[in-house]
GROMACS .gro file of C-alpha atoms in nm:
model
  267
    1UNK     CA    1  -1.060   0.135   0.318
    2UNK     CA    2  -0.971   0.497   0.383
    3UNK     CA    3  -0.881   0.771   0.139
    4UNK     CA    4  -0.601   0.966   0.303
    5UNK     CA    5  -0.522   1.323   0.217
    6UNK     CA    6  -0.195   1.415   0.051
    7UNK     CA    7  -0.037   1.749   0.127
    8UNK     CA    8   0.300   1.905   0.032
    9UNK     CA    9   0.586   1.689   0.149
   10UNK     CA   10   0.747   1.801   0.476
   11UNK     CA   11   0.622   2.159   0.446
   12UNK     CA   12   0.522   2.333   0.770
   13UNK     CA   13   0.193   2.522   0.761
   14UNK     CA   14  -0.109   2.623   0.968
   15UNK     CA   15  -0.362   2.342   0.912
   16UNK     CA   16  -0.675   2.203   1.076
   17UNK     CA   17  -0.628   1.928   1.333
   18UNK     CA   18  -0.870   1.708   1.139
   19UNK     CA   19  -1.053   1.698   0.805
   20UNK     CA   20  -1.341   1.475   0.695
   21UNK     CA   21  -1.484   1.398   0.355
   22UNK     CA   22  -1.629   1.131   0.132
   23UNK     CA   23  -1.493   1.003  -0.196
   24UNK     CA   24  -1.472   0.724  -0.448
   25UNK     CA   25  -1.184   0.531  -0.596
   26UNK     CA   26  -1.143   0.316  -0.907
   27UNK     CA   27  -0.872   0.050  -0.887
   28UNK     CA   28  -0.732  -0.200  -1.136
   29UNK     CA   29  -0.540  -0.480  -0.963
   30UNK     CA   30  -0.443  -0.838  -1.051
   31UNK     CA   31  -0.620  -1.108  -0.851
   32UNK     CA   32  -0.292  -1.162  -0.666
   33UNK     CA   33   0.072  -1.080  -0.736
   34UNK     CA   34   0.167  -1.300  -1.030
   35UNK     CA   35  -0.187  -1.349  -1.160
   36UNK     CA   36  -0.251  -1.272  -1.526
   37UNK     CA   37  -0.613  -1.176  -1.453
   38UNK     CA   38  -0.699  -0.820  -1.347
   39UNK     CA   39  -1.013  -0.697  -1.170
   40UNK     CA   40  -1.157  -0.347  -1.161
   41UNK     CA   41  -1.289  -0.222  -0.828
   42UNK     CA   42  -1.499   0.091  -0.771
   43UNK     CA   43  -1.535   0.171  -0.402
   44UNK     CA   44  -1.690   0.448  -0.193
   45UNK     CA   45  -1.443   0.554   0.074
   46UNK     CA   46  -1.415   0.811   0.351
   47UNK     CA   47  -1.151   1.084   0.334
   48UNK     CA   48  -0.978   1.126   0.671
   49UNK     CA   49  -0.690   1.347   0.779
   50UNK     CA   50  -0.590   1.367   1.146
   51UNK     CA   51  -0.276   1.546   1.262
   52UNK     CA   52  -0.259   1.448   1.629
   53UNK     CA   53   0.065   1.403   1.820
   54UNK     CA   54   0.022   1.025   1.853
   55UNK     CA   55  -0.251   0.917   1.611
   56UNK     CA   56  -0.209   1.031   1.251
   57UNK     CA   57  -0.410   0.967   0.935
   58UNK     CA   58  -0.247   1.124   0.631
   59UNK     CA   59  -0.073   1.042   0.302
   60UNK     CA   60   0.143   0.785   0.484
   61UNK     CA   61  -0.154   0.589   0.621
   62UNK     CA   62  -0.340   0.549   0.949
   63UNK     CA   63  -0.087   0.494   1.225
   64UNK     CA   64   0.010   0.545   1.585
   65UNK     CA   65   0.337   0.735   1.608
   66UNK     CA   66   0.550   0.595   1.891
   67UNK     CA   67   0.868   0.793   1.818
   68UNK     CA   68   0.874   1.112   1.609
   69UNK     CA   69   1.192   1.316   1.570
   70UNK     CA   70   1.331   1.527   1.289
   71UNK     CA   71   1.473   1.226   1.104
   72UNK     CA   72   1.326   0.913   1.265
   73UNK     CA   73   0.965   0.802   1.307
   74UNK     CA   74   0.845   0.470   1.449
   75UNK     CA   75   0.484   0.395   1.368
   76UNK     CA   76   0.240   0.124   1.264
   77UNK     CA   77   0.213  -0.012   0.908
   78UNK     CA   78  -0.098  -0.157   0.742
   79UNK     CA   79  -0.158  -0.354   0.420
   80UNK     CA   80  -0.449  -0.548   0.271
   81UNK     CA   81  -0.561  -0.766  -0.020
   82UNK     CA   82  -0.894  -0.834  -0.192
   83UNK     CA   83  -1.076  -1.170  -0.170
   84UNK     CA   84  -1.049  -1.398  -0.473
   85UNK     CA   85  -1.316  -1.646  -0.583
   86UNK     CA   86  -1.107  -1.930  -0.729
   87UNK     CA   87  -1.376  -2.033  -0.978
   88UNK     CA   88  -1.319  -1.696  -1.150
   89UNK     CA   89  -0.941  -1.738  -1.172
   90UNK     CA   90  -0.804  -1.978  -1.433
   91UNK     CA   91  -0.485  -2.061  -1.241
   92UNK     CA   92  -0.669  -2.134  -0.914
   93UNK     CA   93  -0.989  -2.296  -1.045
   94UNK     CA   94  -1.081  -2.589  -0.819
   95UNK     CA   95  -0.866  -2.462  -0.531
   96UNK     CA   96  -0.993  -2.296  -0.210
   97UNK     CA   97  -1.088  -1.930  -0.239
   98UNK     CA   98  -0.845  -1.666  -0.115
   99UNK     CA   99  -0.992  -1.477   0.180
  100UNK     CA  100  -0.934  -1.102   0.210
  101UNK     CA  101  -0.627  -1.031   0.420
  102UNK     CA  102  -0.496  -0.754   0.640
  103UNK     CA  103  -0.132  -0.697   0.734
  104UNK     CA  104  -0.028  -0.516   1.053
  105UNK     CA  105   0.308  -0.436   1.207
  106UNK     CA  106   0.564  -0.175   1.310
  107UNK     CA  107   0.758   0.048   1.072
  108UNK     CA  108   1.066   0.267   1.104
  109UNK     CA  109   1.083   0.569   0.871
  110UNK     CA  110   1.426   0.730   0.830
  111UNK     CA  111   1.465   1.068   0.659
  112UNK     CA  112   1.783   1.043   0.450
  113UNK     CA  113   1.765   1.389   0.288
  114UNK     CA  114   1.543   1.694   0.261
  115UNK     CA  115   1.579   2.007   0.054
  116UNK     CA  116   1.635   2.348   0.212
  117UNK     CA  117   1.284   2.448   0.097
  118UNK     CA  118   1.147   2.131   0.265
  119UNK     CA  119   0.947   2.058  -0.050
  120UNK     CA  120   1.153   1.747  -0.129
  121UNK     CA  121   1.229   1.459   0.104
  122UNK     CA  122   1.392   1.117   0.060
  123UNK     CA  123   1.299   0.852   0.314
  124UNK     CA  124   1.382   0.489   0.382
  125UNK     CA  125   1.076   0.303   0.509
  126UNK     CA  126   1.127  -0.025   0.696
  127UNK     CA  127   0.791  -0.194   0.766
  128UNK     CA  128   0.750  -0.549   0.899
  129UNK     CA  129   0.393  -0.680   0.888
  130UNK     CA  130   0.214  -0.997   0.998
  131UNK     CA  131  -0.070  -1.112   0.772
  132UNK     CA  132  -0.412  -1.243   0.878
  133UNK     CA  133  -0.720  -1.355   0.688
  134UNK     CA  134  -1.031  -1.143   0.743
  135UNK     CA  135  -1.302  -1.386   0.853
  136UNK     CA  136  -1.486  -1.501   1.165
  137UNK     CA  137  -1.182  -1.698   1.283
  138UNK     CA  138  -0.880  -1.510   1.140
  139UNK     CA  139  -0.582  -1.722   1.036
  140UNK     CA  140  -0.221  -1.606   1.066
  141UNK     CA  141  -0.062  -1.637   0.722
  142UNK     CA  142   0.297  -1.524   0.783
  143UNK     CA  143   0.501  -1.206   0.763
  144UNK     CA  144   0.644  -0.961   0.508
  145UNK     CA  145   0.940  -0.721   0.519
  146UNK     CA  146   0.914  -0.441   0.261
  147UNK     CA  147   1.201  -0.187   0.271
  148UNK     CA  148   1.126   0.104   0.039
  149UNK     CA  149   1.291   0.425  -0.076
  150UNK     CA  150   1.031   0.704  -0.089
  151UNK     CA  151   1.092   1.039  -0.262
  152UNK     CA  152   0.826   1.305  -0.196
  153UNK     CA  153   0.821   1.622  -0.408
  154UNK     CA  154   0.586   1.907  -0.321
  155UNK     CA  155   0.475   2.165  -0.580
  156UNK     CA  156   0.623   1.939  -0.847
  157UNK     CA  157   0.727   2.111  -1.170
  158UNK     CA  158   0.648   2.447  -1.017
  159UNK     CA  159   0.276   2.361  -1.002
  160UNK     CA  160   0.142   2.487  -0.667
  161UNK     CA  161  -0.027   2.217  -0.461
  162UNK     CA  162   0.059   1.926  -0.691
  163UNK     CA  163   0.255   1.654  -0.512
  164UNK     CA  164   0.452   1.361  -0.652
  165UNK     CA  165   0.558   1.050  -0.465
  166UNK     CA  166   0.802   0.791  -0.603
  167UNK     CA  167   0.850   0.457  -0.426
  168UNK     CA  168   1.080   0.164  -0.505
  169UNK     CA  169   1.199  -0.138  -0.315
  170UNK     CA  170   1.197  -0.516  -0.266
  171UNK     CA  171   0.974  -0.732  -0.050
  172UNK     CA  172   1.065  -1.049   0.143
  173UNK     CA  173   0.826  -1.304   0.290
  174UNK     CA  174   0.843  -1.611   0.508
  175UNK     CA  175   0.749  -1.959   0.391
  176UNK     CA  176   0.403  -1.947   0.547
  177UNK     CA  177   0.310  -1.625   0.366
  178UNK     CA  178   0.429  -1.754   0.029
  179UNK     CA  179   0.256  -2.088   0.082
  180UNK     CA  180  -0.076  -1.908   0.139
  181UNK     CA  181  -0.069  -1.756  -0.210
  182UNK     CA  182   0.154  -1.982  -0.422
  183UNK     CA  183   0.157  -2.341  -0.292
  184UNK     CA  184  -0.048  -2.615  -0.459
  185UNK     CA  185  -0.126  -2.915  -0.238
  186UNK     CA  186  -0.133  -3.260  -0.403
  187UNK     CA  187  -0.512  -3.268  -0.351
  188UNK     CA  188  -0.552  -2.977  -0.597
  189UNK     CA  189  -0.282  -3.074  -0.846
  190UNK     CA  190  -0.378  -3.124  -1.211
  191UNK     CA  191  -0.176  -3.209  -1.524
  192UNK     CA  192  -0.139  -2.835  -1.592
  193UNK     CA  193  -0.099  -2.737  -1.224
  194UNK     CA  194   0.151  -2.966  -1.051
  195UNK     CA  195   0.188  -2.978  -0.674
  196UNK     CA  196   0.415  -2.703  -0.546
  197UNK     CA  197   0.555  -2.604  -0.205
  198UNK     CA  198   0.654  -2.236  -0.188
  199UNK     CA  199   0.974  -2.126  -0.013
  200UNK     CA  200   1.065  -1.824   0.198
  201UNK     CA  201   1.274  -1.544   0.055
  202UNK     CA  202   1.264  -1.270  -0.205
  203UNK     CA  203   0.911  -1.163  -0.300
  204UNK     CA  204   0.979  -0.925  -0.591
  205UNK     CA  205   1.025  -0.552  -0.656
  206UNK     CA  206   0.769  -0.271  -0.649
  207UNK     CA  207   0.787   0.064  -0.831
  208UNK     CA  208   0.515   0.323  -0.773
  209UNK     CA  209   0.444   0.681  -0.881
  210UNK     CA  210   0.157   0.880  -0.728
  211UNK     CA  211   0.031   1.235  -0.783
  212UNK     CA  212  -0.226   1.435  -0.587
  213UNK     CA  213  -0.361   1.783  -0.529
  214UNK     CA  214  -0.572   1.933  -0.252
  215UNK     CA  215  -0.820   2.198  -0.365
  216UNK     CA  216  -1.019   2.409  -0.114
  217UNK     CA  217  -1.300   2.151  -0.092
  218UNK     CA  218  -1.175   1.868  -0.312
  219UNK     CA  219  -0.888   1.621  -0.324
  220UNK     CA  220  -0.779   1.429  -0.634
  221UNK     CA  221  -0.510   1.167  -0.670
  222UNK     CA  222  -0.388   0.874  -0.873
  223UNK     CA  223  -0.111   0.618  -0.892
  224UNK     CA  224   0.055   0.371  -1.124
  225UNK     CA  225   0.247   0.073  -0.987
  226UNK     CA  226   0.468  -0.187  -1.155
  227UNK     CA  227   0.569  -0.510  -0.983
  228UNK     CA  228   0.822  -0.761  -1.106
  229UNK     CA  229   0.846  -1.114  -0.965
  230UNK     CA  230   1.158  -1.206  -1.161
  231UNK     CA  231   1.386  -1.398  -0.926
  232UNK     CA  232   1.118  -1.438  -0.656
  233UNK     CA  233   1.142  -1.746  -0.434
  234UNK     CA  234   0.808  -1.869  -0.575
  235UNK     CA  235   0.869  -1.765  -0.936
  236UNK     CA  236   0.832  -2.125  -1.058
  237UNK     CA  237   0.492  -2.177  -0.892
  238UNK     CA  238   0.223  -2.286  -1.142
  239UNK     CA  239   0.006  -2.010  -0.991
  240UNK     CA  240   0.247  -1.744  -1.119
  241UNK     CA  241   0.120  -1.666  -1.468
  242UNK     CA  242   0.309  -1.338  -1.520
  243UNK     CA  243   0.635  -1.207  -1.377
  244UNK     CA  244   0.557  -0.841  -1.434
  245UNK     CA  245   0.235  -0.642  -1.415
  246UNK     CA  246   0.087  -0.294  -1.375
  247UNK     CA  247  -0.176  -0.174  -1.128
  248UNK     CA  248  -0.338   0.169  -1.117
  249UNK     CA  249  -0.595   0.376  -0.934
  250UNK     CA  250  -0.775   0.710  -0.938
  251UNK     CA  251  -0.958   0.879  -0.652
  252UNK     CA  252  -1.157   1.195  -0.581
  253UNK     CA  253  -1.299   1.321  -0.253
  254UNK     CA  254  -1.520   1.606  -0.134
  255UNK     CA  255  -1.405   1.755   0.198
  256UNK     CA  256  -1.713   1.869   0.390
  257UNK     CA  257  -1.577   1.938   0.740
  258UNK     CA  258  -1.263   2.044   0.921
  259UNK     CA  259  -1.176   2.140   1.278
  260UNK     CA  260  -1.165   2.500   1.391
  261UNK     CA  261  -0.850   2.416   1.586
  262UNK     CA  262  -0.539   2.488   1.378
  263UNK     CA  263  -0.193   2.341   1.430
  264UNK     CA  264   0.152   2.399   1.287
  265UNK     CA  265   0.177   2.077   1.085
  266UNK     CA  266   0.438   1.918   0.863
  267UNK     CA  267   0.261   1.648   0.656
   0.00000   0.00000   0.00000
């Protein structure tokens, strides 16, 4: 997992081509979306910023940029999930463990509005990702479509260098993806966990707020996220124990190196 630098939204400046650092993050996430059990994760992670013309690593993720104009960007989108040991999860006890997963696919980012100061920007992000288990023989587990509205505010509240990001939007998944997380085969059914076959469709809503600041040699950031599964296609799965939950994270990084080459960048 990478820790990616966050800089003022859409603000042109003279910046190094690349920056490197090392950091740590503390995360609190449910075992899976809909689980009523939360795990805390503390992870060491590298801090990477790269502002190349094609390859970029920044606040929007690690991606190859295939089309980049003033208002449209086509790039790659990435997602992931933690492994779950079913013996430690009440809803899944006795079922196969959930392997860690990675999601990869294209994304189209459309800029809908930006302020004259370029410190505020509203974007519509349209990522489509295919999911795979992370193991010796990866298994395809289906696809997700996650359209999101993303409002970036630089120097929020008049505080220089502090940046706020607000994200909201639904997610949709195919039957195979939902089956991976929410189906119960007859072999693992119990009186309190009946057999269940998940359907394709609506996957729930996500709301996220994130803040960050870059200091001369340090970066700090944090986020709070709320997901609701009310109305989801798999809402009635016996593995869904809660229809709304919070997740949060904090991170800090020390930046120890940057390139001598400077570029006119708009992060």
